[in-house]
mmCIF file of C-alpha atoms in Angstrom:
data_model
loop_
_atom_site.group_PDB
_atom_site.id
_atom_site.type_symbol
_atom_site.label_atom_id
_atom_site.label_comp_id
_atom_site.label_asym_id
_atom_site.label_seq_id
_atom_site.Cartn_x
_atom_site.Cartn_y
_atom_site.Cartn_z
ATOM 1 C CA MET A 1 -173.202 -23.764 8.242
ATOM 2 C CA LYS A 2 -176.917 -22.971 8.190
ATOM 3 C CA THR A 3 -178.180 -19.531 7.103
ATOM 4 C CA ASP A 4 -181.618 -17.962 7.350
ATOM 5 C CA LYS A 5 -181.544 -16.553 3.819
ATOM 6 C CA PRO A 6 -181.911 -18.873 0.829
ATOM 7 C CA GLN A 7 -178.853 -19.393 -1.317
ATOM 8 C CA VAL A 8 -179.359 -18.523 -4.959
ATOM 9 C CA LEU A 9 -177.083 -18.837 -7.961
ATOM 10 C CA ALA A 10 -176.633 -15.311 -9.309
ATOM 11 C CA SER A 11 -174.502 -13.279 -11.662
ATOM 12 C CA CYS A 12 -172.217 -10.706 -10.041
ATOM 13 C CA ALA A 13 -173.371 -7.152 -10.712
ATOM 14 C CA ARG A 14 -169.759 -6.049 -11.216
ATOM 15 C CA CYS A 15 -167.895 -8.843 -13.033
ATOM 16 C CA ASN A 16 -170.813 -11.029 -14.243
ATOM 17 C CA ARG A 17 -169.295 -14.194 -12.751
ATOM 18 C CA LEU A 18 -171.701 -16.745 -11.297
ATOM 19 C CA PHE A 19 -171.639 -17.115 -7.526
ATOM 20 C CA THR A 20 -173.848 -18.363 -4.710
ATOM 21 C CA ARG A 21 -175.685 -15.269 -3.544
ATOM 22 C CA ILE A 22 -176.543 -15.009 0.121
ATOM 23 C CA ASN A 23 -176.528 -11.330 1.092
ATOM 24 C CA TYR A 24 -174.763 -9.255 -1.546
ATOM 25 C CA ALA A 25 -175.416 -8.549 -5.233
ATOM 26 C CA VAL A 26 -171.696 -8.915 -5.911
ATOM 27 C CA CYS A 27 -169.398 -11.930 -5.620
ATOM 28 C CA PRO A 28 -166.951 -12.277 -2.698
ATOM 29 C CA THR A 29 -164.093 -11.152 -4.966
ATOM 30 C CA CYS A 30 -165.840 -7.838 -5.755
ATOM 31 C CA GLN A 31 -167.180 -7.143 -2.247
ATOM 32 C CA GLU A 32 -164.095 -5.210 -1.153
ATOM 33 C CA VAL A 33 -164.316 -2.894 -4.193
ATOM 34 C CA GLU A 34 -168.061 -2.501 -3.584
ATOM 35 C CA ARG A 35 -167.440 -1.478 0.033
ATOM 36 C CA ALA A 36 -164.815 1.058 -1.087
ATOM 37 C CA ASP A 37 -167.312 2.519 -3.574
ATOM 38 C CA PHE A 38 -169.933 2.661 -0.833
ATOM 39 C CA ASP A 39 -167.531 4.597 1.397
ATOM 40 C CA LYS A 40 -166.935 7.108 -1.423
ATOM 41 C CA ILE A 41 -170.670 7.503 -2.022
ATOM 42 C CA ARG A 42 -171.403 7.888 1.703
ATOM 43 C CA ASP A 43 -168.699 10.549 2.131
ATOM 44 C CA ILE A 44 -169.857 12.541 -0.900
ATOM 45 C CA LEU A 45 -173.505 12.379 0.215
ATOM 46 C CA ALA A 46 -172.510 13.562 3.694
ATOM 47 C CA GLN A 47 -170.786 16.613 2.179
ATOM 48 C CA ASN A 48 -173.321 17.316 -0.615
ATOM 49 C CA PRO A 49 -176.760 15.893 0.208
ATOM 50 C CA GLY A 50 -178.527 17.650 -2.706
ATOM 51 C CA LEU A 51 -176.766 15.863 -5.569
ATOM 52 C CA THR A 52 -178.628 14.106 -8.341
ATOM 53 C CA LEU A 53 -177.941 10.483 -9.137
ATOM 54 C CA GLU A 54 -175.719 11.345 -12.096
ATOM 55 C CA GLN A 55 -173.767 13.989 -10.169
ATOM 56 C CA LEU A 56 -173.207 11.583 -7.288
ATOM 57 C CA ALA A 57 -171.980 8.820 -9.596
ATOM 58 C CA GLU A 58 -169.656 11.227 -11.411
ATOM 59 C CA GLN A 59 -168.138 12.656 -8.217
ATOM 60 C CA ALA A 60 -167.706 9.204 -6.673
ATOM 61 C CA GLY A 61 -166.172 7.820 -9.858
ATOM 62 C CA VAL A 62 -168.638 4.936 -10.055
ATOM 63 C CA SER A 63 -171.398 4.036 -12.473
ATOM 64 C CA ALA A 64 -174.982 5.176 -11.970
ATOM 65 C CA ALA A 65 -175.928 1.484 -11.889
ATOM 66 C CA CYS A 66 -173.643 1.008 -8.872
ATOM 67 C CA VAL A 67 -175.311 3.910 -7.037
ATOM 68 C CA MET A 68 -178.783 2.589 -7.928
ATOM 69 C CA ARG A 69 -177.841 -0.911 -6.754
ATOM 70 C CA MET A 70 -176.739 0.461 -3.387
ATOM 71 C CA ILE A 71 -179.907 2.530 -3.029
ATOM 72 C CA GLU A 72 -182.205 -0.345 -4.064
ATOM 73 C CA THR A 73 -180.593 -2.826 -1.698
ATOM 74 C CA GLY A 74 -180.789 -0.302 1.136
ATOM 75 C CA ILE A 75 -177.038 0.024 1.579
ATOM 76 C CA ALA A 76 -177.128 3.755 0.756
ATOM 77 C CA ARG A 77 -179.863 6.339 1.120
ATOM 78 C CA MET A 78 -180.305 9.364 -1.041
ATOM 79 C CA GLU A 79 -183.070 11.542 0.345
ATOM 80 C CA THR A 80 -183.309 13.986 -2.558
ATOM 81 C CA ILE A 81 -183.371 11.400 -5.324
ATOM 82 C CA ASN A 82 -187.176 11.158 -5.266
ATOM 83 C CA GLU A 83 -187.570 14.872 -5.914
ATOM 84 C CA LEU A 84 -184.978 15.084 -8.683
ATOM 85 C CA ASP A 85 -185.285 11.709 -10.430
ATOM 86 C CA PRO A 86 -188.682 10.140 -9.729
ATOM 87 C CA PRO A 87 -188.959 6.415 -10.499
ATOM 88 C CA ILE A 88 -190.947 5.546 -13.612
ATOM 89 C CA CYS A 89 -193.203 2.540 -14.172
ATOM 90 C CA GLY A 90 -191.594 0.118 -16.601
ATOM 91 C CA MET A 91 -194.961 -0.826 -18.082
ATOM 92 C CA CYS A 92 -196.795 2.452 -18.696
ATOM 93 C CA GLY A 93 -194.369 5.280 -17.851
ATOM 94 C CA ALA A 94 -196.418 6.677 -14.942
ATOM 95 C CA PRO A 95 -194.752 7.526 -11.606
ATOM 96 C CA ALA A 96 -193.724 4.277 -9.918
ATOM 97 C CA ILE A 97 -194.204 3.188 -6.315
ATOM 98 C CA SER A 98 -190.446 3.166 -5.585
ATOM 99 C CA TYR A 99 -187.067 2.587 -7.180
ATOM 100 C CA SER A 100 -186.982 -1.054 -6.149
ATOM 101 C CA LYS A 101 -190.544 -1.626 -7.399
ATOM 102 C CA ARG A 102 -190.499 0.085 -10.774
ATOM 103 C CA ILE A 103 -194.213 -0.258 -11.311
ATOM 104 C CA CYS A 104 -197.171 2.047 -10.666
ATOM 105 C CA GLU A 105 -200.148 1.186 -8.482
ATOM 106 C CA SER A 106 -202.576 0.609 -11.373
ATOM 107 C CA CYS A 107 -200.179 -1.719 -13.262
ATOM 108 C CA LEU A 108 -199.494 -3.589 -10.028
ATOM 109 C CA ASN A 109 -203.230 -4.097 -9.462
ATOM 110 C CA ARG A 110 -203.677 -5.225 -13.072
ATOM 111 C CA LEU A 111 -200.817 -7.740 -12.733
ATOM 112 C CA ASP A 112 -202.236 -8.998 -9.436
ATOM 113 C CA SER A 113 -205.610 -9.685 -11.027
ATOM 114 C CA GLN A 114 -203.986 -11.409 -14.021
ATOM 115 C CA VAL A 115 -201.914 -13.643 -11.746
ATOM 116 C CA ALA A 116 -204.970 -14.463 -9.602
ATOM 117 C CA SER A 117 -206.939 -15.344 -12.727
ATOM 118 C CA ILE A 118 -204.164 -17.585 -14.055
ATOM 119 C CA LEU A 119 -203.777 -19.316 -10.688
ATOM 120 C CA CYS A 120 -207.511 -19.898 -10.454
ATOM 121 C CA ASN A 121 -207.636 -21.371 -13.962
ATOM 122 C CA THR A 122 -204.569 -23.499 -13.273
ATOM 123 C CA ARG A 123 -205.943 -24.957 -10.051
ATOM 124 C CA LEU A 124 -209.471 -25.546 -11.256
ATOM 125 C CA GLY A 125 -208.747 -26.170 -14.881
ATOM 126 C CA LYS A 126 -210.964 -24.762 -17.546
ATOM 127 C CA LYS A 127 -214.164 -26.706 -17.460
ATOM 128 C CA LYS A 128 -215.946 -27.226 -20.725
ATOM 129 C CA PRO A 129 -219.496 -25.994 -20.677
ATOM 130 C CA PHE A 130 -222.058 -28.781 -20.654
ATOM 131 C CA LYS A 131 -223.860 -28.857 -23.976
ATOM 132 C CA SER A 132 -226.823 -31.094 -24.045
ATOM 133 C CA THR A 133 -229.453 -31.004 -26.704
ATOM 134 C CA ILE A 134 -232.389 -33.283 -27.182
ATOM 135 C CA SER A 135 -231.359 -34.111 -30.723
ATOM 136 C CA GLY A 136 -227.858 -34.969 -29.575
ATOM 137 C CA VAL A 137 -229.219 -37.298 -26.915
ATOM 138 C CA HIS A 138 -231.596 -38.945 -29.416
ATOM 139 C CA ALA A 139 -228.738 -39.427 -31.889
ATOM 140 C CA ALA A 140 -226.546 -41.029 -29.206
ATOM 141 C CA VAL A 141 -229.379 -43.356 -28.174
ATOM 142 C CA ARG A 142 -230.090 -44.372 -31.807
ATOM 143 C CA LYS A 143 -226.390 -45.006 -32.399
ATOM 144 C CA LYS A 144 -226.176 -47.114 -29.263
ATOM 145 C CA ARG A 145 -229.251 -49.163 -30.266
ATOM 146 C CA LYS A 146 -227.868 -49.857 -33.719
ATOM 147 C CA GLY A 147 -224.639 -51.051 -32.181
ATOM 148 C CA GLU A 148 -226.389 -53.646 -30.034
#
C-alpha cells in the first residue's frame, strides 16, 4: 500500500509507545480514545465558544496537552484562544506567530540567517586566507635550495 505522506517512527502522544506515524499523533490503539475526546471537546466548544484552554480541558475531562495537540494538528479550532492565551515565543518570550510555530518573527529571521550561514560555510568550506609575505617566500626558496 503506497501513501502520499512519509512514514515516520514516532512516540504516541497518549501512551508513549513507538508506532509508525502516518496521519495521527497517537498510535492506532489510542485513536479511538482520541476521537472520543475530540467529540467531547467539539460538543463543549459548540455550547460554550468563549472558554479558555484550561476551562475547556477541565470540562471535557482531558489534559490541556490533548486540547493543544488537537488545535495544533488542526483537528479542533478554538477561535477565542488567541485572545485569552496568546502563544509565546520559546526563545525570547515575545508574542509568537502561532501555536504550532512557537517562535516570534524576529527569532525566526535570526534562525533563518544562522541556518543560511551554516549551510553556506558547509557547502563552500571555510577557506583559509592566503598569507604570502616576501620573507616567507625567500625562506621557502632558501630552504629548497639547501635541500638540493
